Short mmCIF file of C-alpha atoms in Angstrom, two decimals:
data_model
loop_
_atom_site.label_atom_id
_atom_site.label_comp_id
_atom_site.label_asym_id
_atom_site.label_seq_id
_atom_site.Cartn_x
_atom_site.Cartn_y
_atom_site.Cartn_z
CA MET A 1098 101.26 72.83 137.42
CA LYS A 1099 102.05 75.40 134.88
CA ILE A 1100 100.89 78.84 135.78
CA ALA A 1101 101.15 81.90 133.08
CA LEU A 1102 101.60 85.73 134.36
CA PRO A 1103 101.70 88.75 131.75
CA THR A 1104 105.03 90.73 132.56
CA THR A 1105 106.89 93.50 131.22
CA GLU A 1106 110.05 92.18 132.08
CA LYS A 1107 112.00 88.72 132.10
CA ASP A 1108 112.21 87.63 135.89
CA LEU A 1109 110.31 86.88 138.85
CA ASP A 1110 110.59 90.39 140.09
CA SER A 1111 109.14 91.76 137.10
CA PRO A 1112 105.99 94.20 137.08
CA LEU A 1113 102.92 92.45 135.94
CA ASP A 1114 101.67 93.90 132.61
CA SER A 1115 98.37 95.24 133.02
CA ARG A 1116 97.44 94.10 129.43
CA PHE A 1117 96.69 90.52 128.85
CA GLY A 1118 96.64 90.04 124.87
CA ARG A 1119 99.22 92.75 124.45
CA THR A 1120 101.72 91.87 127.35
CA SER A 1121 105.40 92.18 126.48
CA TYR A 1122 106.02 88.56 127.74
CA PHE A 1123 104.26 85.80 129.48
CA LEU A 1124 106.27 84.34 132.56
CA ILE A 1125 105.36 80.65 132.62
CA TYR A 1126 105.96 79.28 136.25
CA ASP A 1127 106.09 75.51 136.67
CA THR A 1128 105.33 74.45 140.43
CA GLU A 1129 107.21 71.20 140.00
CA GLY A 1130 110.69 72.40 140.38
CA GLU A 1131 109.73 75.81 140.84
CA ILE A 1132 111.18 76.69 137.69
CA PHE A 1133 110.02 79.45 135.02
CA ARG A 1134 110.66 80.33 131.48
CA ILE A 1135 109.86 83.22 129.34
CA VAL A 1136 107.43 83.46 126.11
CA ASP A 1137 107.86 86.46 123.90
CA ASN A 1138 104.37 88.12 123.14
CA GLN A 1139 105.99 90.54 120.53
CA GLN A 1140 104.10 89.04 117.60
CA ILE A 1141 100.80 89.20 119.16
CA LEU A 1142 101.39 92.68 120.72
CA ASN A 1143 101.46 94.11 117.28
CA SER A 1144 98.65 92.31 115.68
CA PRO A 1145 95.85 94.57 114.55
CA GLN A 1146 93.16 92.57 116.23
CA GLY A 1147 92.20 89.52 118.27
CA ALA A 1148 95.39 89.71 120.51
CA GLY A 1149 93.83 88.44 123.58
CA ILE A 1150 92.31 85.51 121.49
CA GLN A 1151 95.81 84.81 120.09
CA ALA A 1152 97.32 85.02 123.61
CA ALA A 1153 94.83 82.67 124.98
CA GLU A 1154 95.33 80.24 122.15
CA ASN A 1155 99.19 80.47 122.86
CA LEU A 1156 98.55 79.57 126.48
CA ALA A 1157 96.40 76.65 125.56
CA ARG A 1158 99.22 75.38 123.29
CA GLU A 1159 101.64 75.55 125.92
CA LYS A 1160 99.31 73.42 128.11
CA ILE A 1161 99.06 76.12 130.88
CA ASP A 1162 96.80 74.97 133.84
CA CYS A 1163 95.93 78.63 135.29
CA LEU A 1164 96.54 82.22 134.52
CA ILE A 1165 97.20 85.20 136.76
CA THR A 1166 96.33 88.39 135.37
CA VAL A 1167 95.75 91.97 136.05
CA HIS A 1168 93.10 92.14 133.42
CA CYS A 1169 91.24 89.76 131.09
CA GLY A 1170 88.53 90.81 128.48
CA PRO A 1171 85.67 88.65 127.47
CA LYS A 1172 86.76 86.94 124.02
CA ALA A 1173 90.23 86.10 125.94
CA TYR A 1174 88.29 84.55 128.74
CA ARG A 1175 85.64 82.65 126.38
CA VAL A 1176 89.07 80.92 124.80
CA LEU A 1177 90.67 80.31 128.06
CA SER A 1178 87.54 78.64 129.31
CA ALA A 1179 87.21 76.17 126.36
CA ALA A 1180 90.86 75.51 126.90
CA GLY A 1181 90.11 74.58 130.53
CA ILE A 1182 92.55 77.17 131.80
CA LYS A 1183 91.63 78.73 135.45
CA VAL A 1184 91.86 82.54 135.53
CA PHE A 1185 92.57 84.52 138.80
CA HIS A 1186 92.80 88.31 138.83
CA THR A 1187 95.31 89.99 140.98
CA ASP A 1188 96.29 93.53 141.59
CA GLU A 1189 99.69 92.65 142.89
CA SER A 1190 102.43 94.51 141.54
CA SER A 1191 105.54 91.95 140.58
CA VAL A 1192 105.44 88.49 139.25
CA ARG A 1193 106.77 87.06 142.82
CA MET A 1194 103.89 88.72 144.76
CA ALA A 1195 101.37 87.43 142.51
CA LEU A 1196 102.50 83.71 142.91
CA GLU A 1197 102.99 84.30 146.73
CA ALA A 1198 99.23 85.64 147.00
CA TRP A 1199 98.28 82.69 144.64
CA LYS A 1200 100.11 79.99 146.63
CA ASN A 1201 98.77 81.53 150.06
CA GLY A 1202 95.28 81.13 148.56
CA LYS A 1203 94.67 84.77 148.49
CA LEU A 1204 93.36 84.65 144.89
CA THR A 1205 90.02 83.45 143.97
CA GLU A 1206 89.30 81.88 140.55
CA ALA A 1207 87.32 84.34 138.33
CA ASP A 1208 83.93 83.24 136.57
CA SER A 1209 84.09 85.92 133.97
CA ALA A 1210 86.30 88.59 132.36
CA ASN A 1211 87.10 91.79 134.26
CA VAL A 1212 87.24 94.35 131.64
CA GLU A 1213 85.23 95.21 128.56
CA GLY A 1214 86.45 93.76 125.10
CA HIS A 1215 87.55 96.01 122.48
CA TRP A 1216 85.29 96.43 119.46
CA VAL A 1217 87.77 94.70 117.04
CA MET B 1425 75.33 87.73 96.13
CA LEU B 1426 71.54 89.18 96.77
CA LYS B 1427 68.96 87.60 98.43
CA VAL B 1428 65.69 89.82 98.63
CA THR B 1429 62.98 88.76 100.87
CA GLY B 1430 60.07 90.28 102.56
CA CYS B 1431 57.98 93.44 101.53
CA SER B 1432 59.17 96.21 98.97
CA GLU B 1433 59.84 98.55 101.77
CA THR B 1434 62.10 96.51 103.75
CA VAL B 1435 64.43 94.00 102.22
CA GLN B 1436 67.15 91.83 103.54
CA GLU B 1437 70.20 92.07 101.66
CA ILE B 1438 73.11 89.55 102.18
CA CYS B 1439 76.28 90.71 100.80
CA SER B 1440 79.70 88.72 100.89
CA PRO B 1441 81.84 91.82 101.21
CA ILE B 1442 85.20 90.50 100.20
CA SER B 1443 84.23 88.56 97.06
CA ALA B 1444 81.63 91.29 96.16
CA LEU B 1445 84.55 93.69 96.06
CA LEU B 1446 86.53 91.54 93.94
CA GLN B 1447 83.84 91.08 91.68
CA ARG B 1448 82.19 94.50 91.41
CA ASP B 1449 82.04 96.27 88.23
CA VAL B 1450 82.45 99.72 89.79
CA ASN B 1451 80.51 102.63 88.53
CA GLY B 1452 80.18 101.85 84.84
CA ALA B 1453 81.23 104.02 82.04
CA ASP B 1454 77.90 105.81 81.93
CA THR B 1455 78.04 106.76 85.72
CA MET B 1456 79.70 110.02 86.71
CA MET B 1457 80.89 109.95 90.18
CA ILE B 1458 82.47 113.11 92.08
CA ALA B 1459 83.69 112.19 95.54
CA VAL B 1460 84.11 114.78 98.15
CA ALA B 1461 86.84 113.81 100.64
CA SER B 1462 89.35 115.25 103.10
CA GLY B 1463 92.10 114.19 105.31
CA LYS B 1464 91.15 116.41 107.86
CA GLY B 1465 87.81 116.36 109.43
CA GLY B 1466 85.68 119.58 109.97
CA THR B 1467 87.02 121.15 106.74
CA GLY B 1468 83.31 121.32 104.90
CA LYS B 1469 82.99 117.98 103.08
CA THR B 1470 79.31 117.76 104.04
CA THR B 1471 78.63 121.68 103.34
CA VAL B 1472 80.25 121.04 99.76
CA ALA B 1473 78.50 117.95 99.13
CA THR B 1474 75.07 119.01 100.11
CA ASN B 1475 75.29 122.40 98.34
CA LEU B 1476 76.71 120.68 95.08
CA ALA B 1477 73.93 118.14 95.12
CA ARG B 1478 71.37 120.90 95.65
CA VAL B 1479 72.48 123.21 93.25
CA SER B 1480 72.12 120.83 90.48
CA GLU B 1481 69.04 121.70 88.28
CA THR B 1482 68.48 117.93 87.08
CA GLU B 1483 68.32 114.91 88.96
CA ILE B 1484 71.46 113.77 90.99
CA TYR B 1485 72.50 111.23 93.70
CA LEU B 1486 74.04 112.24 96.76
CA LEU B 1487 75.66 109.40 98.80
CA ASP B 1488 76.50 109.69 102.38
CA CYS B 1489 79.27 107.37 102.99
CA ASP B 1490 80.33 108.74 106.33
CA VAL B 1491 78.49 105.73 107.68
CA GLU B 1492 79.79 106.43 111.40
CA GLU B 1493 77.84 109.63 111.60
CA PRO B 1494 75.78 110.22 108.47
CA ASN B 1495 74.44 113.67 108.57
CA ASP B 1496 73.47 114.70 104.97
CA HIS B 1497 69.93 114.03 105.70
CA LEU B 1498 69.70 116.82 108.20
CA PHE B 1499 70.28 119.30 105.58
CA LEU B 1500 68.50 117.67 102.53
CA LYS B 1501 65.27 116.75 104.90
CA GLY B 1502 64.12 114.15 102.21
CA GLU B 1503 61.25 111.82 102.41
CA LEU B 1504 62.34 108.56 103.46
CA LYS B 1505 61.64 106.04 100.49
CA ARG B 1506 63.47 102.75 101.40
CA GLU B 1507 65.43 101.08 103.87
CA VAL B 1508 67.49 98.07 103.47
CA LYS B 1509 69.35 96.15 106.12
CA VAL B 1510 73.13 95.26 105.35
CA ASN B 1511 74.01 91.93 106.86
CA MET B 1512 77.47 90.18 107.08
CA PRO B 1513 77.69 86.32 106.72
CA VAL B 1514 79.17 85.01 109.79
CA PRO B 1515 80.03 81.28 110.57
CA THR B 1516 77.84 78.94 112.33
CA VAL B 1517 79.31 75.69 113.63
CA ASP B 1518 77.05 72.51 113.59
CA THR B 1519 79.18 70.60 116.51
CA SER B 1520 77.46 67.32 115.60
CA LEU B 1521 79.51 67.48 112.30
CA CYS B 1522 82.73 69.09 113.52
CA ASN B 1523 85.65 66.99 114.24
CA GLY B 1524 87.71 69.68 115.94
CA CYS B 1525 90.48 69.37 113.19
CA GLY B 1526 91.04 73.29 113.45
CA GLU B 1527 91.55 73.98 109.84
CA CYS B 1528 88.95 77.01 110.23
CA SER B 1529 91.05 78.46 113.01
CA ARG B 1530 94.19 78.00 111.11
CA LEU B 1531 92.82 79.67 107.97
CA CYS B 1532 91.13 82.84 109.59
CA ALA B 1533 93.38 85.73 109.53
CA PHE B 1534 90.88 87.59 111.93
CA HIS B 1535 90.79 85.33 114.61
CA ALA B 1536 87.20 85.24 114.39
CA ILE B 1537 86.87 81.35 114.67
CA VAL B 1538 89.19 79.71 117.20
CA SER B 1539 89.80 75.93 117.64
CA ILE B 1540 92.02 74.73 120.29
CA GLY B 1541 91.38 71.16 119.66
CA THR B 1542 87.85 71.61 120.53
CA HIS B 1543 84.75 72.77 118.45
CA PRO B 1544 85.69 76.18 117.08
CA LEU B 1545 84.56 79.32 119.14
CA VAL B 1546 83.05 81.75 116.82
CA PHE B 1547 83.70 85.73 117.53
CA PRO B 1548 81.27 87.40 114.90
CA GLU B 1549 82.45 90.79 115.70
CA LEU B 1550 85.89 89.97 114.20
CA CYS B 1551 84.31 88.52 111.32
CA HIS B 1552 85.19 89.89 107.92
CA GLY B 1553 82.68 87.61 105.99
CA CYS B 1554 85.08 86.07 103.58
CA GLY B 1555 83.73 82.59 103.67
CA GLY B 1556 86.88 80.88 103.89
CA CYS B 1557 86.01 78.73 106.91
CA VAL B 1558 82.82 77.28 105.23
CA LYS B 1559 85.02 76.39 102.25
CA ILE B 1560 87.81 74.75 104.07
CA CYS B 1561 85.93 72.88 106.60
CA PRO B 1562 86.55 69.00 105.68
CA THR B 1563 83.22 67.81 107.27
CA GLY B 1564 80.70 70.63 106.05
CA ALA B 1565 80.10 71.47 109.66
CA ILE B 1566 80.35 75.43 109.13
CA SER B 1567 77.42 77.26 107.34
CA GLU B 1568 76.91 80.96 107.36
CA SER B 1569 74.07 83.28 108.99
CA PRO B 1570 73.38 86.95 108.66
CA ARG B 1571 74.75 89.45 111.14
CA GLU B 1572 73.31 93.04 110.86
CA ILE B 1573 76.04 95.66 110.55
CA GLY B 1574 74.19 98.68 109.06
CA THR B 1575 71.29 100.33 107.20
CA VAL B 1576 71.12 101.91 103.80
CA SER B 1577 68.17 104.54 103.68
CA THR B 1578 66.95 106.45 100.58
CA TYR B 1579 65.52 109.75 100.64
CA GLN B 1580 64.20 111.91 97.98
CA ALA B 1581 64.53 115.54 98.63
CA ASP B 1582 63.18 117.35 95.39
CA HIS B 1583 65.67 116.46 92.71
CA VAL B 1584 68.20 115.04 95.01
CA VAL B 1585 68.19 111.16 95.70
CA LEU B 1586 70.02 110.76 98.94
CA ILE B 1587 71.41 107.29 99.86
CA GLU B 1588 72.75 107.18 103.45
CA GLY B 1589 74.77 104.47 104.85
CA ARG B 1590 74.48 103.84 108.84
CA LEU B 1591 76.73 101.43 110.73
CA THR B 1592 74.95 99.63 113.50
CA VAL B 1593 76.07 100.84 116.89
CA GLY B 1594 78.77 98.52 118.10
CA VAL B 1595 80.03 97.45 114.98
CA SER B 1596 83.28 98.37 113.17
CA LEU B 1597 83.25 97.47 109.72
CA ALA B 1598 82.77 100.38 107.77
CA PRO B 1599 83.65 99.46 104.35
CA PRO B 1600 80.91 96.73 103.66
CA VAL B 1601 78.26 99.17 104.63
CA ILE B 1602 79.91 101.99 102.19
CA ARG B 1603 80.05 99.46 99.35
CA ALA B 1604 76.19 98.52 99.84
CA VAL B 1605 75.59 102.33 99.53
CA ARG B 1606 77.48 102.35 96.29
CA ASP B 1607 76.04 99.42 95.10
CA ARG B 1608 72.57 101.01 95.15
CA ILE B 1609 73.58 103.60 92.32
CA PRO B 1610 71.52 102.66 89.14
CA PRO B 1611 73.60 103.12 86.17
CA GLY B 1612 73.79 106.15 84.01
CA LYS B 1613 73.36 108.64 87.09
CA THR B 1614 75.21 111.53 88.14
CA VAL B 1615 76.54 111.14 91.70
CA ILE B 1616 77.99 113.29 94.55
CA LEU B 1617 79.58 110.99 97.30
CA ASP B 1618 80.17 112.50 100.70
CA ALA B 1619 83.12 110.47 102.06
CA PRO B 1620 84.27 109.86 105.85
CA PRO B 1621 87.33 112.02 106.83
CA GLY B 1622 90.91 110.71 106.83
CA THR B 1623 92.74 108.37 104.58
CA SER B 1624 92.11 104.81 106.11
CA CYS B 1625 89.93 101.89 104.84
CA PRO B 1626 86.40 103.44 104.92
CA VAL B 1627 87.80 106.51 102.89
CA VAL B 1628 89.41 104.18 100.39
CA ALA B 1629 86.17 101.97 100.22
CA SER B 1630 84.16 105.23 99.41
CA VAL B 1631 86.49 107.10 96.81
CA ARG B 1632 88.00 104.03 94.94
CA ASP B 1633 87.15 104.41 91.19
CA ALA B 1634 85.43 107.78 91.55
CA ASP B 1635 85.56 109.77 88.56
CA ILE B 1636 87.08 113.02 90.47
CA LEU B 1637 87.85 113.27 93.67
CA LEU B 1638 87.47 116.76 95.29
CA LEU B 1639 89.51 117.28 98.27
CA VAL B 1640 88.44 119.70 100.93
CA THR B 1641 90.81 121.64 102.90
CA GLU B 1642 91.54 124.55 105.22
CA PRO B 1643 94.60 127.00 104.57
CA THR B 1644 96.13 125.89 107.92
CA PRO B 1645 98.96 123.69 109.17
CA PHE B 1646 96.68 120.81 109.92
CA GLY B 1647 94.83 121.36 106.85
CA LEU B 1648 97.86 121.05 105.01
CA ASN B 1649 99.44 118.13 106.79
CA ASP B 1650 96.33 116.27 106.23
CA LEU B 1651 95.80 117.42 102.74
CA LYS B 1652 99.27 115.85 101.63
CA LEU B 1653 97.85 112.28 103.27
CA ALA B 1654 94.89 112.67 101.11
CA ILE B 1655 96.60 113.79 98.04
CA ALA B 1656 99.01 110.42 98.51
CA MET B 1657 96.17 108.38 98.84
CA ALA B 1658 94.56 109.80 95.59
CA ARG B 1659 97.88 109.09 93.67
CA GLU B 1660 98.01 105.51 94.94
CA LEU B 1661 94.41 105.02 93.94
CA SER B 1662 94.95 106.69 90.55
CA VAL B 1663 91.86 108.92 91.16
CA PRO B 1664 91.89 112.30 89.32
CA HIS B 1665 91.81 114.83 91.80
CA GLY B 1666 91.83 118.51 92.62
CA VAL B 1667 91.35 120.77 95.75
CA LEU B 1668 88.76 123.02 97.42
CA ILE B 1669 89.95 125.65 99.77
CA ASN B 1670 87.41 126.42 102.44
CA ARG B 1671 87.76 129.05 104.97
CA VAL B 1672 90.13 131.42 102.90
CA GLY B 1673 91.26 134.13 104.96
CA VAL B 1674 92.29 132.13 107.90
CA GLY B 1675 95.53 130.55 108.53
CA ASP B 1676 98.54 131.17 105.63
CA SER B 1677 99.32 130.58 102.09
CA ARG B 1678 101.11 127.11 102.53
CA VAL B 1679 98.16 125.22 101.18
CA HIS B 1680 98.01 127.36 98.09
CA ASP B 1681 101.95 126.98 97.60
CA TYR B 1682 101.63 123.30 98.16
CA CYS B 1683 99.26 122.62 95.53
CA GLN B 1684 100.99 125.10 92.85
CA GLY B 1685 104.21 123.59 93.58
CA GLU B 1686 102.79 120.14 93.21
CA GLY B 1687 100.61 121.06 89.99
CA ILE B 1688 97.48 120.33 91.94
CA SER B 1689 94.55 122.21 90.67
CA ILE B 1690 92.70 124.39 93.00
CA LEU B 1691 89.15 123.92 91.79
CA ALA B 1692 87.18 126.50 93.97
CA GLU B 1693 87.71 128.65 97.36
CA ILE B 1694 85.23 129.56 99.86
CA PRO B 1695 85.99 132.38 102.02
CA ASP B 1696 85.94 132.52 105.79
CA ASP B 1697 82.48 133.70 106.62
CA ARG B 1698 80.97 133.17 110.12
CA ARG B 1699 77.70 133.26 108.27
CA ILE B 1700 78.15 129.78 106.74
CA ALA B 1701 78.92 128.40 109.91
CA GLU B 1702 75.76 129.73 111.43
CA THR B 1703 73.83 128.52 108.34
CA TYR B 1704 75.38 124.99 108.84
CA SER B 1705 74.66 124.98 112.62
CA THR B 1706 70.73 125.45 111.97
CA GLY B 1707 70.78 122.68 109.38
CA ALA B 1708 69.99 125.07 106.54
CA MET B 1709 71.95 125.12 102.99
CA VAL B 1710 74.33 127.61 102.45
CA ILE B 1711 72.71 128.32 98.71
CA ASP B 1712 69.53 128.87 100.00
CA THR B 1713 70.53 131.15 103.12
CA LEU B 1714 73.42 132.99 101.32
CA PRO B 1715 72.45 133.23 97.65
CA GLU B 1716 75.85 134.99 96.75
CA TYR B 1717 77.63 131.57 97.11
CA ARG B 1718 75.18 129.83 94.92
CA ALA B 1719 77.55 131.01 91.98
CA ILE B 1720 80.57 129.20 93.51
CA PHE B 1721 78.73 125.82 93.86
CA GLN B 1722 76.99 126.12 90.39
CA THR B 1723 80.27 126.75 88.66
CA LEU B 1724 82.10 124.21 90.52
CA LEU B 1725 79.67 121.56 89.66
CA ASN B 1726 79.48 122.39 85.95
CA ASP B 1727 82.99 122.48 85.72
CA LEU B 1728 83.19 119.06 87.27
CA LEU B 1729 80.67 117.70 85.10
CA THR B 1730 81.98 118.96 81.99
CA GLY B 1731 85.76 118.49 82.69
CA SER B 1732 86.91 122.09 82.38
CA PHE B 1733 89.62 121.87 84.85
CA GLY B 1734 91.48 119.44 82.66
CA ILE B 1735 90.37 116.85 85.07
CA ARG B 1736 88.52 114.26 82.92
CA LYS B 1737 86.51 111.55 84.03
CA ALA B 1738 88.28 108.33 84.48
CA THR B 1739 88.04 105.70 82.12
#
């Protein structure tokens, strides 16, 4: 199972980025083999509009199964839902702690966005 | 481009903004348009634009292009003659015809239509109405339906015809509404255009192809900084331009020095007078309440219309 988390740095102890579409990186964690890799989000971070939509499209292309994120807006949520990607909200501070909480069943699957969208 | 239905008072207009922009024959040779703009907000654009229109002795059009917060009507107090909705064409997908190829999604620079190997999701609030997705769809699954983005209202206040654009709450696309305002000018008219503040897309959409651009500023460091941006925009657009300095007496001489150094005409100056602000705050017109200022606006309008400043109508 592949899990994506928005991060500000490039390892398991990185703080989670509170932004989804405009995160610095995504850490993609594979539960098979417990390995991870980093996807740079720089290009999307700097796009004038639709960052959440593009980030969600990217995760769909990466064949991600679930997303653990601090925030997720309504447009991104629509794309993630259409791609069948499950969304879990967390307020854990690091990637490692968020993954731990997820493994221990402490995170519940979101059925909606948890922040308002931007107008553009 | 124009579809009109319904009664004469309320018509529905469907504009295809980007193609309309490319095809537009902006104000013809017989129209005279004076645009009033400023880099900095709150320098007096509305005061200048409304008083210039009011001081005219013959019919004149006043366009309120500050569509995010139009306020010229508060001063002109005209009678509402006509209200027109401005619609943007946005895509609608017939999922029975869609094969999920994703061509629309790859084409759309605004991510307003997104396909992830599925039937596309549409985000109308991101759509700029270019119609590209309709054209590229190989199965003809995409059609367009109107999304209301604003209103254009026409008021008559004595000899002033005020055309006001108003962006619908929650919509961020000001330029198509501004173009809809400009499209309502009949040929051969004299027009004063009250532009939004700043130098971004809505301002460019407002002042593009104006015959003369009157930049209102104040003699402060903020006024100077934003005036420089506005001058750069005017030069980029090749619009003939001059400066009106408002609130002369506050600040310093740097705006005057800058204009002189750059060879930019100072077309008029209005002194810093608390009574002007008081008049404005009650919704009254300066030339009515403080007749001693009538001559400034009268002379300015005449000079702008006759080209006395050496700033000639654009050709």
